[in-house]
Amino acid sequence: MRPLIVGNWKMNGLAEQLREIEAMAVSVKATLPSLDALICLPATLIAQAVLTATGRIAIGGEDCSAEISGPFTGDISAEMLMDAGARAVIVGHSERRQQHGETDAVVAAKANAARRAGLLAIICIGETHTQRLVGKALSVCATQITGSVPEGMTASNTVIGYEPLWAIGSGQVPTHSQIMEMHSHIRACLTQRLGAEGQKLRILYGGSVKPSSAEAILRLPQVGGVLVGGASLNATDFLAICRAAPVVPAHILHTPKEQRR
Ligand code: PGA
């Protein structure tokens, strides 16, 4: 499986920060042929970033509406993201779930919209600190998978992002055994939900991934890549994280849909 390194800029970035995208694109293309790199950006930057990246790294959105078009002021459809040149979209990020009241059903509808438009859906799940303390982390994530991952999703249109809420932006990272336990649990839940296809989906770890922690995380079993917030805002840190990914032998490389154009 090719590792997938995803950046999430959140509500950060003006046009001048596109120089970071240019720097990322140059290095990924020249020196990192065995991974997939994707930067998810505020909608205002997507079209310009696509022109800057020229296919050397993929560009994605951070959220989409479940609808195609209509009276939804301020919303952006998956088709619009595709039209702007995006190839992927994050859905169900915990900041959307918490700050915008998005339920599992809403997230599933958005994932379906991504599939409809031909975008890779990065479906995020993760437990709060309290849920972990009371022993509910595994069951919370199982419920989120059942509710947020539509039936029939495949490895070519879906990636799961496991992001424990207490690790996001906090500098606190779960232990390696906690990550391994959760990722193998997510694998089992995906297999139950999607059958054999569930074995193939990439499961990303997210939450305070930094250049210093990335290498060990990326080598854990069932970790198919990382989802990076703060450290994706500058090319130096993002590229250091990309370089920490295991090198996949050329004979098993493939180019997924989001990178093909
Ligand atoms: P962080 O954010 O890397 O800044 O913790 C991760 C995320 O929210 O996707």
PDB file of N, CA and C in Angstrom, residues 10-70:
ATOM      1  N   LYS A  10      -6.939  23.709   7.456  1.00  0.00           N
ATOM      2  CA  LYS A  10      -8.021  24.294   8.265  1.00  0.00           C
ATOM      3  C   LYS A  10      -8.319  25.722   7.783  1.00  0.00           C
ATOM      4  N   MET A  11      -8.633  26.665   8.686  1.00  0.00           N
ATOM      5  CA  MET A  11      -8.927  28.037   8.233  1.00  0.00           C
ATOM      6  C   MET A  11      -7.650  28.869   8.281  1.00  0.00           C
ATOM      7  N   ASN A  12      -6.673  28.420   7.494  1.00  0.00           N
ATOM      8  CA  ASN A  12      -5.390  29.120   7.407  1.00  0.00           C
ATOM      9  C   ASN A  12      -4.992  29.211   5.947  1.00  0.00           C
ATOM     10  N   GLY A  13      -4.338  30.298   5.595  1.00  0.00           N
ATOM     11  CA  GLY A  13      -3.763  30.388   4.261  1.00  0.00           C
ATOM     12  C   GLY A  13      -4.362  31.481   3.411  1.00  0.00           C
ATOM     13  N   LEU A  14      -3.485  32.390   2.956  1.00  0.00           N
ATOM     14  CA  LEU A  14      -3.824  33.408   1.964  1.00  0.00           C
ATOM     15  C   LEU A  14      -3.001  33.088   0.721  1.00  0.00           C
ATOM     16  N   ALA A  15      -3.271  33.801  -0.364  1.00  0.00           N
ATOM     17  CA  ALA A  15      -2.610  33.472  -1.632  1.00  0.00           C
ATOM     18  C   ALA A  15      -1.090  33.406  -1.495  1.00  0.00           C
ATOM     19  N   GLU A  16      -0.536  34.251  -0.627  1.00  0.00           N
ATOM     20  CA  GLU A  16       0.942  34.250  -0.548  1.00  0.00           C
ATOM     21  C   GLU A  16       1.494  32.925  -0.010  1.00  0.00           C
ATOM     22  N   GLN A  17       0.663  32.180   0.736  1.00  0.00           N
ATOM     23  CA  GLN A  17       1.140  30.883   1.251  1.00  0.00           C
ATOM     24  C   GLN A  17       1.222  29.793   0.167  1.00  0.00           C
ATOM     25  N   LEU A  18       0.760  30.116  -1.038  1.00  0.00           N
ATOM     26  CA  LEU A  18       0.862  29.128  -2.125  1.00  0.00           C
ATOM     27  C   LEU A  18       2.319  28.810  -2.454  1.00  0.00           C
ATOM     28  N   ARG A  19       3.237  29.656  -2.007  1.00  0.00           N
ATOM     29  CA  ARG A  19       4.654  29.317  -2.224  1.00  0.00           C
ATOM     30  C   ARG A  19       5.018  28.039  -1.465  1.00  0.00           C
ATOM     31  N   GLU A  20       4.315  27.773  -0.367  1.00  0.00           N
ATOM     32  CA  GLU A  20       4.559  26.511   0.353  1.00  0.00           C
ATOM     33  C   GLU A  20       4.112  25.324  -0.502  1.00  0.00           C
ATOM     34  N   ILE A  21       2.983  25.493  -1.194  1.00  0.00           N
ATOM     35  CA  ILE A  21       2.487  24.422  -2.079  1.00  0.00           C
ATOM     36  C   ILE A  21       3.498  24.179  -3.201  1.00  0.00           C
ATOM     37  N   GLU A  22       4.020  25.245  -3.750  1.00  0.00           N
ATOM     38  CA  GLU A  22       5.027  25.111  -4.817  1.00  0.00           C
ATOM     39  C   GLU A  22       6.250  24.337  -4.296  1.00  0.00           C
ATOM     40  N   ALA A  23       6.721  24.704  -3.112  1.00  0.00           N
ATOM     41  CA  ALA A  23       7.901  24.027  -2.548  1.00  0.00           C
ATOM     42  C   ALA A  23       7.599  22.556  -2.270  1.00  0.00           C
ATOM     43  N   MET A  24       6.405  22.274  -1.772  1.00  0.00           N
ATOM     44  CA  MET A  24       6.026  20.873  -1.519  1.00  0.00           C
ATOM     45  C   MET A  24       5.985  20.099  -2.831  1.00  0.00           C
ATOM     46  N   ALA A  25       5.367  20.708  -3.848  1.00  0.00           N
ATOM     47  CA  ALA A  25       5.182  20.029  -5.140  1.00  0.00           C
ATOM     48  C   ALA A  25       6.527  19.685  -5.771  1.00  0.00           C
ATOM     49  N   VAL A  26       7.456  20.622  -5.712  1.00  0.00           N
ATOM     50  CA  VAL A  26       8.777  20.403  -6.315  1.00  0.00           C
ATOM     51  C   VAL A  26       9.447  19.191  -5.678  1.00  0.00           C
ATOM     52  N   SER A  27       9.474  19.149  -4.354  1.00  0.00           N
ATOM     53  CA  SER A  27      10.197  18.070  -3.680  1.00  0.00           C
ATOM     54  C   SER A  27       9.490  16.729  -3.778  1.00  0.00           C
ATOM     55  N   VAL A  28       8.165  16.743  -3.661  1.00  0.00           N
ATOM     56  CA  VAL A  28       7.446  15.463  -3.736  1.00  0.00           C
ATOM     57  C   VAL A  28       7.681  14.835  -5.103  1.00  0.00           C
ATOM     58  N   LYS A  29       7.553  15.631  -6.128  1.00  0.00           N
ATOM     59  CA  LYS A  29       7.723  15.112  -7.499  1.00  0.00           C
ATOM     60  C   LYS A  29       9.160  14.609  -7.713  1.00  0.00           C
ATOM     61  N   ALA A  30      10.135  15.386  -7.221  1.00  0.00           N
ATOM     62  CA  ALA A  30      11.529  15.060  -7.521  1.00  0.00           C
ATOM     63  C   ALA A  30      12.062  13.929  -6.656  1.00  0.00           C
ATOM     64  N   THR A  31      11.619  13.851  -5.407  1.00  0.00           N
ATOM     65  CA  THR A  31      12.323  12.925  -4.501  1.00  0.00           C
ATOM     66  C   THR A  31      11.442  11.909  -3.795  1.00  0.00           C
ATOM     67  N   LEU A  32      10.128  11.999  -3.934  1.00  0.00           N
ATOM     68  CA  LEU A  32       9.281  11.095  -3.148  1.00  0.00           C
ATOM     69  C   LEU A  32       8.270  10.366  -4.043  1.00  0.00           C
ATOM     70  N   PRO A  33       8.751   9.553  -4.984  1.00  0.00           N
ATOM     71  CA  PRO A  33       7.828   8.928  -5.931  1.00  0.00           C
ATOM     72  C   PRO A  33       6.966   7.823  -5.328  1.00  0.00           C
ATOM     73  N   SER A  34       7.300   7.348  -4.132  1.00  0.00           N
ATOM     74  CA  SER A  34       6.567   6.178  -3.653  1.00  0.00           C
ATOM     75  C   SER A  34       5.516   6.518  -2.603  1.00  0.00           C
ATOM     76  N   LEU A  35       5.074   7.777  -2.562  1.00  0.00           N
ATOM     77  CA  LEU A  35       3.952   8.082  -1.675  1.00  0.00           C
ATOM     78  C   LEU A  35       2.972   9.012  -2.382  1.00  0.00           C
ATOM     79  N   ASP A  36       1.775   9.076  -1.817  1.00  0.00           N
ATOM     80  CA  ASP A  36       0.762   9.999  -2.315  1.00  0.00           C
ATOM     81  C   ASP A  36       0.688  11.169  -1.341  1.00  0.00           C
ATOM     82  N   ALA A  37       0.820  12.370  -1.871  1.00  0.00           N
ATOM     83  CA  ALA A  37       0.741  13.562  -1.021  1.00  0.00           C
ATOM     84  C   ALA A  37      -0.448  14.398  -1.467  1.00  0.00           C
ATOM     85  N   LEU A  38      -1.186  14.862  -0.484  1.00  0.00           N
ATOM     86  CA  LEU A  38      -2.422  15.596  -0.742  1.00  0.00           C
ATOM     87  C   LEU A  38      -2.508  16.731   0.271  1.00  0.00           C
ATOM     88  N   ILE A  39      -2.834  17.918  -0.199  1.00  0.00           N
ATOM     89  CA  ILE A  39      -3.027  19.035   0.729  1.00  0.00           C
ATOM     90  C   ILE A  39      -4.478  19.508   0.608  1.00  0.00           C
ATOM     91  N   CYS A  40      -5.199  19.456   1.732  1.00  0.00           N
ATOM     92  CA  CYS A  40      -6.586  19.920   1.751  1.00  0.00           C
ATOM     93  C   CYS A  40      -6.599  21.373   2.219  1.00  0.00           C
ATOM     94  N   LEU A  41      -7.245  22.205   1.429  1.00  0.00           N
ATOM     95  CA  LEU A  41      -7.126  23.657   1.586  1.00  0.00           C
ATOM     96  C   LEU A  41      -8.481  24.332   1.757  1.00  0.00           C
ATOM     97  N   PRO A  42      -8.480  25.559   2.293  1.00  0.00           N
ATOM     98  CA  PRO A  42      -9.693  26.376   2.242  1.00  0.00           C
ATOM     99  C   PRO A  42     -10.133  26.524   0.782  1.00  0.00           C
ATOM    100  N   ALA A  43     -11.428  26.544   0.565  1.00  0.00           N
ATOM    101  CA  ALA A  43     -11.968  26.556  -0.809  1.00  0.00           C
ATOM    102  C   ALA A  43     -11.419  27.714  -1.640  1.00  0.00           C
ATOM    103  N   THR A  44     -11.133  28.842  -0.966  1.00  0.00           N
ATOM    104  CA  THR A  44     -10.664  30.028  -1.696  1.00  0.00           C
ATOM    105  C   THR A  44      -9.323  29.794  -2.383  1.00  0.00           C
ATOM    106  N   LEU A  45      -8.551  28.829  -1.898  1.00  0.00           N
ATOM    107  CA  LEU A  45      -7.207  28.617  -2.458  1.00  0.00           C
ATOM    108  C   LEU A  45      -7.139  27.477  -3.462  1.00  0.00           C
ATOM    109  N   ILE A  46      -8.213  26.684  -3.557  1.00  0.00           N
ATOM    110  CA  ILE A  46      -8.094  25.420  -4.297  1.00  0.00           C
ATOM    111  C   ILE A  46      -7.714  25.623  -5.763  1.00  0.00           C
ATOM    112  N   ALA A  47      -8.456  26.460  -6.475  1.00  0.00           N
ATOM    113  CA  ALA A  47      -8.199  26.584  -7.918  1.00  0.00           C
ATOM    114  C   ALA A  47      -6.774  27.083  -8.181  1.00  0.00           C
ATOM    115  N   GLN A  48      -6.354  28.058  -7.394  1.00  0.00           N
ATOM    116  CA  GLN A  48      -4.983  28.583  -7.566  1.00  0.00           C
ATOM    117  C   GLN A  48      -3.941  27.532  -7.193  1.00  0.00           C
ATOM    118  N   ALA A  49      -4.226  26.778  -6.142  1.00  0.00           N
ATOM    119  CA  ALA A  49      -3.266  25.746  -5.701  1.00  0.00           C
ATOM    120  C   ALA A  49      -3.139  24.649  -6.750  1.00  0.00           C
ATOM    121  N   VAL A  50      -4.243  24.323  -7.403  1.00  0.00           N
ATOM    122  CA  VAL A  50      -4.199  23.297  -8.456  1.00  0.00           C
ATOM    123  C   VAL A  50      -3.281  23.770  -9.586  1.00  0.00           C
ATOM    124  N   LEU A  51      -3.377  25.050  -9.927  1.00  0.00           N
ATOM    125  CA  LEU A  51      -2.500  25.596 -10.977  1.00  0.00           C
ATOM    126  C   LEU A  51      -1.034  25.572 -10.520  1.00  0.00           C
ATOM    127  N   THR A  52      -0.831  25.866  -9.244  1.00  0.00           N
ATOM    128  CA  THR A  52       0.537  25.857  -8.705  1.00  0.00           C
ATOM    129  C   THR A  52       1.104  24.436  -8.663  1.00  0.00           C
ATOM    130  N   ALA A  53       0.280  23.494  -8.230  1.00  0.00           N
ATOM    131  CA  ALA A  53       0.776  22.120  -8.011  1.00  0.00           C
ATOM    132  C   ALA A  53       1.011  21.365  -9.321  1.00  0.00           C
ATOM    133  N   THR A  54       0.297  21.726 -10.370  1.00  0.00           N
ATOM    134  CA  THR A  54       0.383  21.071 -11.691  1.00  0.00           C
ATOM    135  C   THR A  54       0.538  19.542 -11.598  1.00  0.00           C
ATOM    136  N   GLY A  55      -0.304  18.943 -10.766  1.00  0.00           N
ATOM    137  CA  GLY A  55      -0.337  17.484 -10.697  1.00  0.00           C
ATOM    138  C   GLY A  55       0.791  16.847  -9.907  1.00  0.00           C
ATOM    139  N   ARG A  56       1.725  17.664  -9.407  1.00  0.00           N
ATOM    140  CA  ARG A  56       2.849  17.066  -8.672  1.00  0.00           C
ATOM    141  C   ARG A  56       2.427  16.622  -7.276  1.00  0.00           C
ATOM    142  N   ILE A  57       1.509  17.345  -6.657  1.00  0.00           N
ATOM    143  CA  ILE A  57       0.807  16.837  -5.479  1.00  0.00           C
ATOM    144  C   ILE A  57      -0.677  17.105  -5.703  1.00  0.00           C
ATOM    145  N   ALA A  58      -1.515  16.310  -5.021  1.00  0.00           N
ATOM    146  CA  ALA A  58      -2.955  16.470  -5.196  1.00  0.00           C
ATOM    147  C   ALA A  58      -3.477  17.532  -4.225  1.00  0.00           C
ATOM    148  N   ILE A  59      -4.555  18.173  -4.635  1.00  0.00           N
ATOM    149  CA  ILE A  59      -5.196  19.217  -3.822  1.00  0.00           C
ATOM    150  C   ILE A  59      -6.608  18.747  -3.463  1.00  0.00           C
ATOM    151  N   GLY A  60      -7.014  19.007  -2.226  1.00  0.00           N
ATOM    152  CA  GLY A  60      -8.351  18.596  -1.791  1.00  0.00           C
ATOM    153  C   GLY A  60      -9.058  19.699  -1.042  1.00  0.00           C
ATOM    154  N   GLY A  61     -10.347  19.470  -0.761  1.00  0.00           N
ATOM    155  CA  GLY A  61     -11.144  20.384   0.057  1.00  0.00           C
ATOM    156  C   GLY A  61     -11.221  19.867   1.493  1.00  0.00           C
ATOM    157  N   GLU A  62     -11.789  20.705   2.371  1.00  0.00           N
ATOM    158  CA  GLU A  62     -11.843  20.353   3.794  1.00  0.00           C
ATOM    159  C   GLU A  62     -13.240  19.941   4.244  1.00  0.00           C
ATOM    160  N   ASP A  63     -14.208  20.128   3.359  1.00  0.00           N
ATOM    161  CA  ASP A  63     -15.601  19.818   3.694  1.00  0.00           C
ATOM    162  C   ASP A  63     -16.392  19.981   2.406  1.00  0.00           C
ATOM    163  N   CYS A  64     -17.559  19.350   2.319  1.00  0.00           N
ATOM    164  CA  CYS A  64     -18.449  19.627   1.187  1.00  0.00           C
ATOM    165  C   CYS A  64     -19.885  19.474   1.657  1.00  0.00           C
ATOM    166  N   SER A  65     -20.792  20.016   0.883  1.00  0.00           N
ATOM    167  CA  SER A  65     -22.218  19.817   1.139  1.00  0.00           C
ATOM    168  C   SER A  65     -22.618  18.438   0.628  1.00  0.00           C
ATOM    169  N   ALA A  66     -23.712  17.912   1.152  1.00  0.00           N
ATOM    170  CA  ALA A  66     -24.242  16.659   0.609  1.00  0.00           C
ATOM    171  C   ALA A  66     -25.029  16.908  -0.677  1.00  0.00           C
ATOM    172  N   GLU A  67     -25.416  18.173  -0.899  1.00  0.00           N
ATOM    173  CA  GLU A  67     -26.259  18.511  -2.054  1.00  0.00           C
ATOM    174  C   GLU A  67     -25.400  18.807  -3.284  1.00  0.00           C
ATOM    175  N   ILE A  68     -26.043  18.752  -4.458  1.00  0.00           N
ATOM    176  CA  ILE A  68     -25.307  19.059  -5.699  1.00  0.00           C
ATOM    177  C   ILE A  68     -25.287  20.574  -5.940  1.00  0.00           C
ATOM    178  N   SER A  69     -26.446  21.213  -5.758  1.00  0.00           N
ATOM    179  CA  SER A  69     -26.560  22.657  -5.994  1.00  0.00           C
ATOM    180  C   SER A  69     -27.879  23.118  -5.381  1.00  0.00           C
ATOM    181  N   GLY A  70     -28.085  24.430  -5.318  1.00  0.00           N
ATOM    182  CA  GLY A  70     -29.378  24.926  -4.831  1.00  0.00           C
ATOM    183  C   GLY A  70     -29.237  25.994  -3.780  1.00  0.00           C
TER     184      GLY A  70
END
